[in-house]
Amino acid sequence: MLTRKQHELLLFINERMKESGIPPSFDEMKEALDLASKSGIHRLITALEERGFIRRLPNRARALEVVRLPESMAGFNHPRKFSPSVIEGSLGKKPPEPVRDAANSPVAIPVMGRIAAGVPIDAIQHQTHTISVPPEMLSGGTHYALEVKGDSMIEAGIFDGDTVVIRETNTATPGEIVVALVDGEEATLKRFRRKGASIALEAANPAYETRIFGPDRVKIQGRLAGLIRKY
């Protein structure tokens, strides 16, 4: 699942490549996404590369290759001039009104308490209430939501006070953001990695260290499927 800015940047790069065959410069990307500095673009590029959407070609300046597009962008395969308004809420443009029908009706999922994006807190609580989410955010299977506390995942676009939508599963692929239960009593939201036979829970904030655990100490409770933010 891409954040809004990651989605916007991927679309911008893809459209520029189709128009000119040359990737946009970091200054052009910064201006298109209305960011204050190029460091934000570097973080977005790294996130897209980690998720397998783009590839940086070695030994070539401004060399980016779009490897794949998310399913929600499957309709952008025909050539046309780039228009930021196609991204919901992007760049100050008002998105078109959605077509409402039964298939697009919001889906209610349970909110199971709070999850730490920082030092682990108590394990996932019982259901506190429900929230409605767009059906396209749910990829099949059972989902639940958690309220985020802490700032250890800010470079992945997850902030204190956000609500994350989680697809329930007990497996994960390295690089995915997961809900991990440590020692059966502490739950945390981190990026899943493997270090030999051990499991690494990696923050997306340089202020936090990566924590290493034996495989019997960590149980995966779900993978990140989406994010909801209130302004």
mmCIF file of C-alpha atoms in Angstrom:
data_model
loop_
_atom_site.group_PDB
_atom_site.id
_atom_site.type_symbol
_atom_site.label_atom_id
_atom_site.label_comp_id
_atom_site.label_asym_id
_atom_site.label_seq_id
_atom_site.Cartn_x
_atom_site.Cartn_y
_atom_site.Cartn_z
ATOM 1 C CA MET A 1 0.000 0.000 0.000
ATOM 2 C CA LEU A 2 1.493 3.340 -1.059
ATOM 3 C CA THR A 3 1.095 6.613 0.778
ATOM 4 C CA ARG A 4 -0.538 9.478 -1.109
ATOM 5 C CA LYS A 5 2.824 11.178 -1.825
ATOM 6 C CA GLN A 6 4.435 7.896 -2.945
ATOM 7 C CA HIS A 7 1.485 7.322 -5.292
ATOM 8 C CA GLU A 8 1.757 10.874 -6.682
ATOM 9 C CA LEU A 9 5.505 10.568 -7.262
ATOM 10 C CA LEU A 10 5.228 7.187 -8.976
ATOM 11 C CA LEU A 11 2.545 8.540 -11.317
ATOM 12 C CA PHE A 12 4.603 11.654 -12.082
ATOM 13 C CA ILE A 13 7.731 9.615 -12.918
ATOM 14 C CA ASN A 14 5.714 7.167 -15.048
ATOM 15 C CA GLU A 15 3.987 9.934 -17.031
ATOM 16 C CA ARG A 16 7.239 11.874 -17.595
ATOM 17 C CA MET A 17 8.957 8.690 -18.834
ATOM 18 C CA LYS A 18 6.112 8.041 -21.306
ATOM 19 C CA GLU A 19 6.224 11.650 -22.571
ATOM 20 C CA SER A 20 9.977 12.163 -22.974
ATOM 21 C CA GLY A 21 11.716 8.881 -22.172
ATOM 22 C CA ILE A 22 13.781 10.740 -19.538
ATOM 23 C CA PRO A 23 13.100 10.586 -15.772
ATOM 24 C CA PRO A 24 12.332 13.917 -14.099
ATOM 25 C CA SER A 25 15.024 15.612 -12.032
ATOM 26 C CA PHE A 26 14.752 15.767 -8.242
ATOM 27 C CA ASP A 27 13.992 19.492 -8.536
ATOM 28 C CA GLU A 28 11.124 18.743 -10.934
ATOM 29 C CA MET A 29 9.781 16.053 -8.584
ATOM 30 C CA LYS A 30 10.049 18.410 -5.612
ATOM 31 C CA GLU A 31 8.128 21.116 -7.468
ATOM 32 C CA ALA A 32 5.450 18.702 -8.751
ATOM 33 C CA LEU A 33 4.770 17.347 -5.249
ATOM 34 C CA ASP A 34 5.078 20.783 -3.601
ATOM 35 C CA LEU A 35 7.727 19.607 -1.118
ATOM 36 C CA ALA A 36 10.052 21.970 0.713
ATOM 37 C CA SER A 37 13.284 20.058 0.077
ATOM 38 C CA LYS A 38 14.794 17.300 -2.053
ATOM 39 C CA SER A 39 15.390 15.169 1.052
ATOM 40 C CA GLY A 40 11.675 14.328 1.021
ATOM 41 C CA ILE A 41 12.002 13.140 -2.584
ATOM 42 C CA HIS A 42 14.980 10.957 -1.617
ATOM 43 C CA ARG A 43 12.852 9.275 1.074
ATOM 44 C CA LEU A 44 9.950 8.714 -1.337
ATOM 45 C CA ILE A 45 12.267 7.277 -4.016
ATOM 46 C CA THR A 46 13.812 4.915 -1.459
ATOM 47 C CA ALA A 47 10.377 3.772 -0.290
ATOM 48 C CA LEU A 48 9.215 3.113 -3.862
ATOM 49 C CA GLU A 49 12.404 1.183 -4.578
ATOM 50 C CA GLU A 50 12.026 -0.928 -1.419
ATOM 51 C CA ARG A 51 8.457 -1.793 -2.434
ATOM 52 C CA GLY A 52 9.575 -2.876 -5.897
ATOM 53 C CA PHE A 53 7.824 -0.127 -7.911
ATOM 54 C CA ILE A 54 10.942 1.547 -9.295
ATOM 55 C CA ARG A 55 14.589 0.647 -9.869
ATOM 56 C CA ARG A 56 17.598 2.946 -9.717
ATOM 57 C CA LEU A 57 20.054 2.128 -12.492
ATOM 58 C CA PRO A 58 23.714 2.242 -11.359
ATOM 59 C CA ASN A 59 26.344 4.587 -12.778
ATOM 60 C CA ARG A 60 23.822 6.758 -14.598
ATOM 61 C CA ALA A 61 22.598 10.177 -13.510
ATOM 62 C CA ARG A 62 18.845 10.581 -13.085
ATOM 63 C CA ALA A 63 18.417 6.914 -14.099
ATOM 64 C CA LEU A 64 15.099 5.576 -12.814
ATOM 65 C CA GLU A 65 13.026 2.743 -14.209
ATOM 66 C CA VAL A 66 9.361 2.141 -13.370
ATOM 67 C CA VAL A 67 9.153 -1.607 -12.715
ATOM 68 C CA ARG A 68 5.442 -1.899 -11.984
ATOM 69 C CA LEU A 69 2.364 0.113 -11.092
ATOM 70 C CA PRO A 70 -0.159 -0.583 -8.321
ATOM 71 C CA GLU A 71 -3.506 -2.016 -9.393
ATOM 72 C CA SER A 72 -5.178 1.335 -8.756
ATOM 73 C CA MET A 73 -3.035 2.839 -11.553
ATOM 74 C CA ALA A 74 -3.709 0.115 -14.114
ATOM 75 C CA GLY A 75 -5.799 2.551 -16.141
ATOM 76 C CA PHE A 76 -2.879 4.924 -16.704
ATOM 77 C CA ASN A 77 -1.208 2.898 -19.451
ATOM 78 C CA HIS A 78 -2.261 5.107 -22.358
ATOM 79 C CA PRO A 79 -0.124 8.150 -23.261
ATOM 80 C CA ARG A 80 -1.384 11.501 -22.100
ATOM 81 C CA LYS A 81 -0.124 14.662 -20.516
ATOM 82 C CA PHE A 82 0.489 14.418 -16.775
ATOM 83 C CA SER A 83 -2.274 15.955 -14.681
ATOM 84 C CA PRO A 84 -1.908 15.915 -10.892
ATOM 85 C CA SER A 85 -5.674 16.166 -10.408
ATOM 86 C CA VAL A 86 -6.065 12.465 -11.145
ATOM 87 C CA ILE A 87 -4.672 11.677 -7.699
ATOM 88 C CA GLU A 88 -7.214 12.019 -4.940
ATOM 89 C CA GLY A 89 -6.540 15.221 -3.061
ATOM 90 C CA SER A 90 -3.236 15.828 -4.870
ATOM 91 C CA LEU A 91 -1.501 19.159 -5.249
ATOM 92 C CA GLY A 92 -4.499 21.191 -4.138
ATOM 93 C CA LYS A 93 -6.742 19.928 -6.949
ATOM 94 C CA LYS A 94 -10.264 18.778 -6.116
ATOM 95 C CA PRO A 95 -10.827 15.115 -7.072
ATOM 96 C CA PRO A 96 -13.956 14.122 -9.004
ATOM 97 C CA GLU A 97 -16.968 13.032 -7.000
ATOM 98 C CA PRO A 98 -16.959 9.236 -6.547
ATOM 99 C CA VAL A 99 -19.662 7.121 -8.121
ATOM 100 C CA ARG A 100 -21.547 5.513 -5.264
ATOM 101 C CA ASP A 101 -23.032 2.066 -5.579
ATOM 102 C CA ALA A 102 -23.337 -1.024 -3.406
ATOM 103 C CA ALA A 103 -19.926 -2.350 -4.444
ATOM 104 C CA ASN A 104 -18.271 0.941 -3.396
ATOM 105 C CA SER A 105 -20.043 1.278 -0.049
ATOM 106 C CA PRO A 106 -17.706 1.759 2.945
ATOM 107 C CA VAL A 107 -16.901 -1.331 4.988
ATOM 108 C CA ALA A 108 -16.950 -1.283 8.808
ATOM 109 C CA ILE A 109 -13.943 -2.866 10.494
ATOM 110 C CA PRO A 110 -13.145 -3.102 14.234
ATOM 111 C CA VAL A 111 -10.632 -0.823 15.933
ATOM 112 C CA MET A 112 -8.647 -3.018 18.319
ATOM 113 C CA GLY A 113 -6.995 -0.340 20.449
ATOM 114 C CA ARG A 114 -3.581 1.308 20.046
ATOM 115 C CA ILE A 115 -0.321 0.121 18.523
ATOM 116 C CA ALA A 116 3.127 1.535 19.293
ATOM 117 C CA ALA A 117 5.219 3.058 16.550
ATOM 118 C CA GLY A 118 8.046 3.465 19.038
ATOM 119 C CA VAL A 119 8.745 1.450 22.167
ATOM 120 C CA PRO A 120 6.342 -1.537 22.283
ATOM 121 C CA ILE A 121 3.222 -1.113 24.397
ATOM 122 C CA ASP A 122 0.720 -3.611 25.766
ATOM 123 C CA ALA A 123 -0.583 -6.252 23.382
ATOM 124 C CA ILE A 124 -3.545 -5.520 21.137
ATOM 125 C CA GLN A 125 -6.664 -4.795 23.163
ATOM 126 C CA HIS A 126 -10.243 -5.882 22.605
ATOM 127 C CA GLN A 127 -12.396 -4.045 20.079
ATOM 128 C CA THR A 128 -13.152 -0.469 21.142
ATOM 129 C CA HIS A 129 -15.302 0.708 18.206
ATOM 130 C CA THR A 130 -15.554 0.415 14.429
ATOM 131 C CA ILE A 131 -14.568 2.658 11.529
ATOM 132 C CA SER A 132 -15.685 2.730 7.907
ATOM 133 C CA VAL A 133 -13.035 2.300 5.206
ATOM 134 C CA PRO A 134 -13.190 2.264 1.377
ATOM 135 C CA PRO A 135 -13.556 -1.289 0.040
ATOM 136 C CA GLU A 136 -10.565 -0.841 -2.286
ATOM 137 C CA MET A 137 -8.351 -0.585 0.820
ATOM 138 C CA LEU A 138 -9.247 -4.182 1.741
ATOM 139 C CA SER A 139 -7.504 -6.883 -0.291
ATOM 140 C CA GLY A 140 -9.452 -9.920 0.914
ATOM 141 C CA GLY A 141 -9.260 -11.684 4.246
ATOM 142 C CA THR A 142 -9.945 -10.325 7.725
ATOM 143 C CA HIS A 143 -8.982 -6.747 8.551
ATOM 144 C CA TYR A 144 -8.844 -4.637 11.688
ATOM 145 C CA ALA A 145 -7.611 -1.148 12.576
ATOM 146 C CA LEU A 146 -5.226 0.216 15.197
ATOM 147 C CA GLU A 147 -4.557 3.744 16.401
ATOM 148 C CA VAL A 148 -0.870 4.660 16.122
ATOM 149 C CA LYS A 149 1.080 6.004 19.080
ATOM 150 C CA GLY A 150 4.651 7.183 18.554
ATOM 151 C CA ASP A 151 6.916 8.447 15.781
ATOM 152 C CA SER A 152 9.217 5.541 14.899
ATOM 153 C CA MET A 153 7.592 5.037 11.457
ATOM 154 C CA ILE A 154 7.444 8.658 10.269
ATOM 155 C CA GLU A 155 9.784 8.079 7.290
ATOM 156 C CA ALA A 156 7.327 5.429 6.093
ATOM 157 C CA GLY A 157 4.582 8.084 6.186
ATOM 158 C CA ILE A 158 2.988 6.811 9.425
ATOM 159 C CA PHE A 159 2.544 9.454 12.132
ATOM 160 C CA ASP A 160 1.388 9.633 15.727
ATOM 161 C CA GLY A 161 -2.433 9.742 15.753
ATOM 162 C CA ASP A 162 -2.881 7.946 12.412
ATOM 163 C CA THR A 163 -5.094 4.882 12.121
ATOM 164 C CA VAL A 164 -3.582 1.907 10.305
ATOM 165 C CA VAL A 165 -5.662 -0.766 8.564
ATOM 166 C CA ILE A 166 -4.166 -4.225 9.083
ATOM 167 C CA ARG A 167 -4.774 -7.430 7.125
ATOM 168 C CA GLU A 168 -4.738 -10.290 9.597
ATOM 169 C CA THR A 169 -1.988 -12.838 8.846
ATOM 170 C CA ASN A 170 0.778 -14.690 10.657
ATOM 171 C CA THR A 171 3.346 -14.450 7.854
ATOM 172 C CA ALA A 172 5.277 -11.591 6.289
ATOM 173 C CA THR A 173 7.807 -10.929 3.562
ATOM 174 C CA PRO A 174 10.990 -9.033 4.496
ATOM 175 C CA GLY A 175 10.454 -5.320 3.971
ATOM 176 C CA GLU A 176 6.739 -5.338 4.813
ATOM 177 C CA ILE A 177 5.352 -3.237 7.674
ATOM 178 C CA VAL A 178 3.763 -5.543 10.220
ATOM 179 C CA VAL A 179 2.079 -5.722 13.596
ATOM 180 C CA ALA A 180 4.484 -7.823 15.666
ATOM 181 C CA LEU A 181 3.734 -9.325 19.057
ATOM 182 C CA VAL A 182 6.909 -9.639 21.146
ATOM 183 C CA ASP A 183 7.086 -12.226 23.927
ATOM 184 C CA GLY A 184 3.305 -12.572 23.787
ATOM 185 C CA GLU A 185 2.708 -9.280 25.566
ATOM 186 C CA GLU A 186 4.095 -6.296 23.639
ATOM 187 C CA ALA A 187 2.741 -5.150 20.272
ATOM 188 C CA THR A 188 4.578 -2.831 17.902
ATOM 189 C CA LEU A 189 4.340 -1.569 14.319
ATOM 190 C CA LYS A 190 7.650 -2.041 12.490
ATOM 191 C CA ARG A 191 9.216 -3.129 9.219
ATOM 192 C CA PHE A 192 9.877 -6.867 9.174
ATOM 193 C CA ARG A 193 13.402 -8.072 8.363
ATOM 194 C CA ARG A 194 15.389 -11.267 8.815
ATOM 195 C CA LYS A 195 18.913 -11.419 10.245
ATOM 196 C CA GLY A 196 19.989 -15.006 9.733
ATOM 197 C CA ALA A 197 17.723 -17.119 11.932
ATOM 198 C CA SER A 198 16.648 -14.063 13.933
ATOM 199 C CA ILE A 199 13.895 -11.520 13.279
ATOM 200 C CA ALA A 200 14.639 -7.793 13.079
ATOM 201 C CA LEU A 201 11.963 -5.180 13.739
ATOM 202 C CA GLU A 202 13.155 -2.051 11.959
ATOM 203 C CA ALA A 203 11.969 1.495 12.622
ATOM 204 C CA ALA A 204 11.572 4.143 9.912
ATOM 205 C CA ASN A 205 13.148 6.840 12.043
ATOM 206 C CA PRO A 206 16.926 7.097 12.638
ATOM 207 C CA ALA A 207 16.261 7.975 16.286
ATOM 208 C CA TYR A 208 15.207 4.370 16.936
ATOM 209 C CA GLU A 209 17.431 1.306 16.839
ATOM 210 C CA THR A 210 16.511 -1.892 15.007
ATOM 211 C CA ARG A 211 15.565 -4.567 17.561
ATOM 212 C CA ILE A 212 16.677 -8.173 17.025
ATOM 213 C CA PHE A 213 14.778 -11.143 18.476
ATOM 214 C CA GLY A 214 14.914 -14.908 18.295
ATOM 215 C CA PRO A 215 12.234 -16.347 15.977
ATOM 216 C CA ASP A 216 10.318 -17.865 18.898
ATOM 217 C CA ARG A 217 9.875 -14.433 20.541
ATOM 218 C CA VAL A 218 8.008 -12.705 17.689
ATOM 219 C CA LYS A 219 4.602 -13.522 16.234
ATOM 220 C CA ILE A 220 3.257 -11.659 13.217
ATOM 221 C CA GLN A 221 -0.301 -10.430 13.835
ATOM 222 C CA GLY A 222 -0.928 -8.734 10.496
ATOM 223 C CA ARG A 223 0.459 -6.687 7.589
ATOM 224 C CA LEU A 224 -0.182 -3.021 6.815
ATOM 225 C CA ALA A 225 -2.983 -2.645 4.256
ATOM 226 C CA GLY A 226 -3.802 1.052 4.464
ATOM 227 C CA LEU A 227 -3.707 4.222 6.503
ATOM 228 C CA ILE A 228 -6.299 6.779 7.588
ATOM 229 C CA ARG A 229 -5.372 10.280 8.735
ATOM 230 C CA LYS A 230 -7.565 12.999 10.150
ATOM 231 C CA TYR A 231 -6.652 16.645 9.573
#
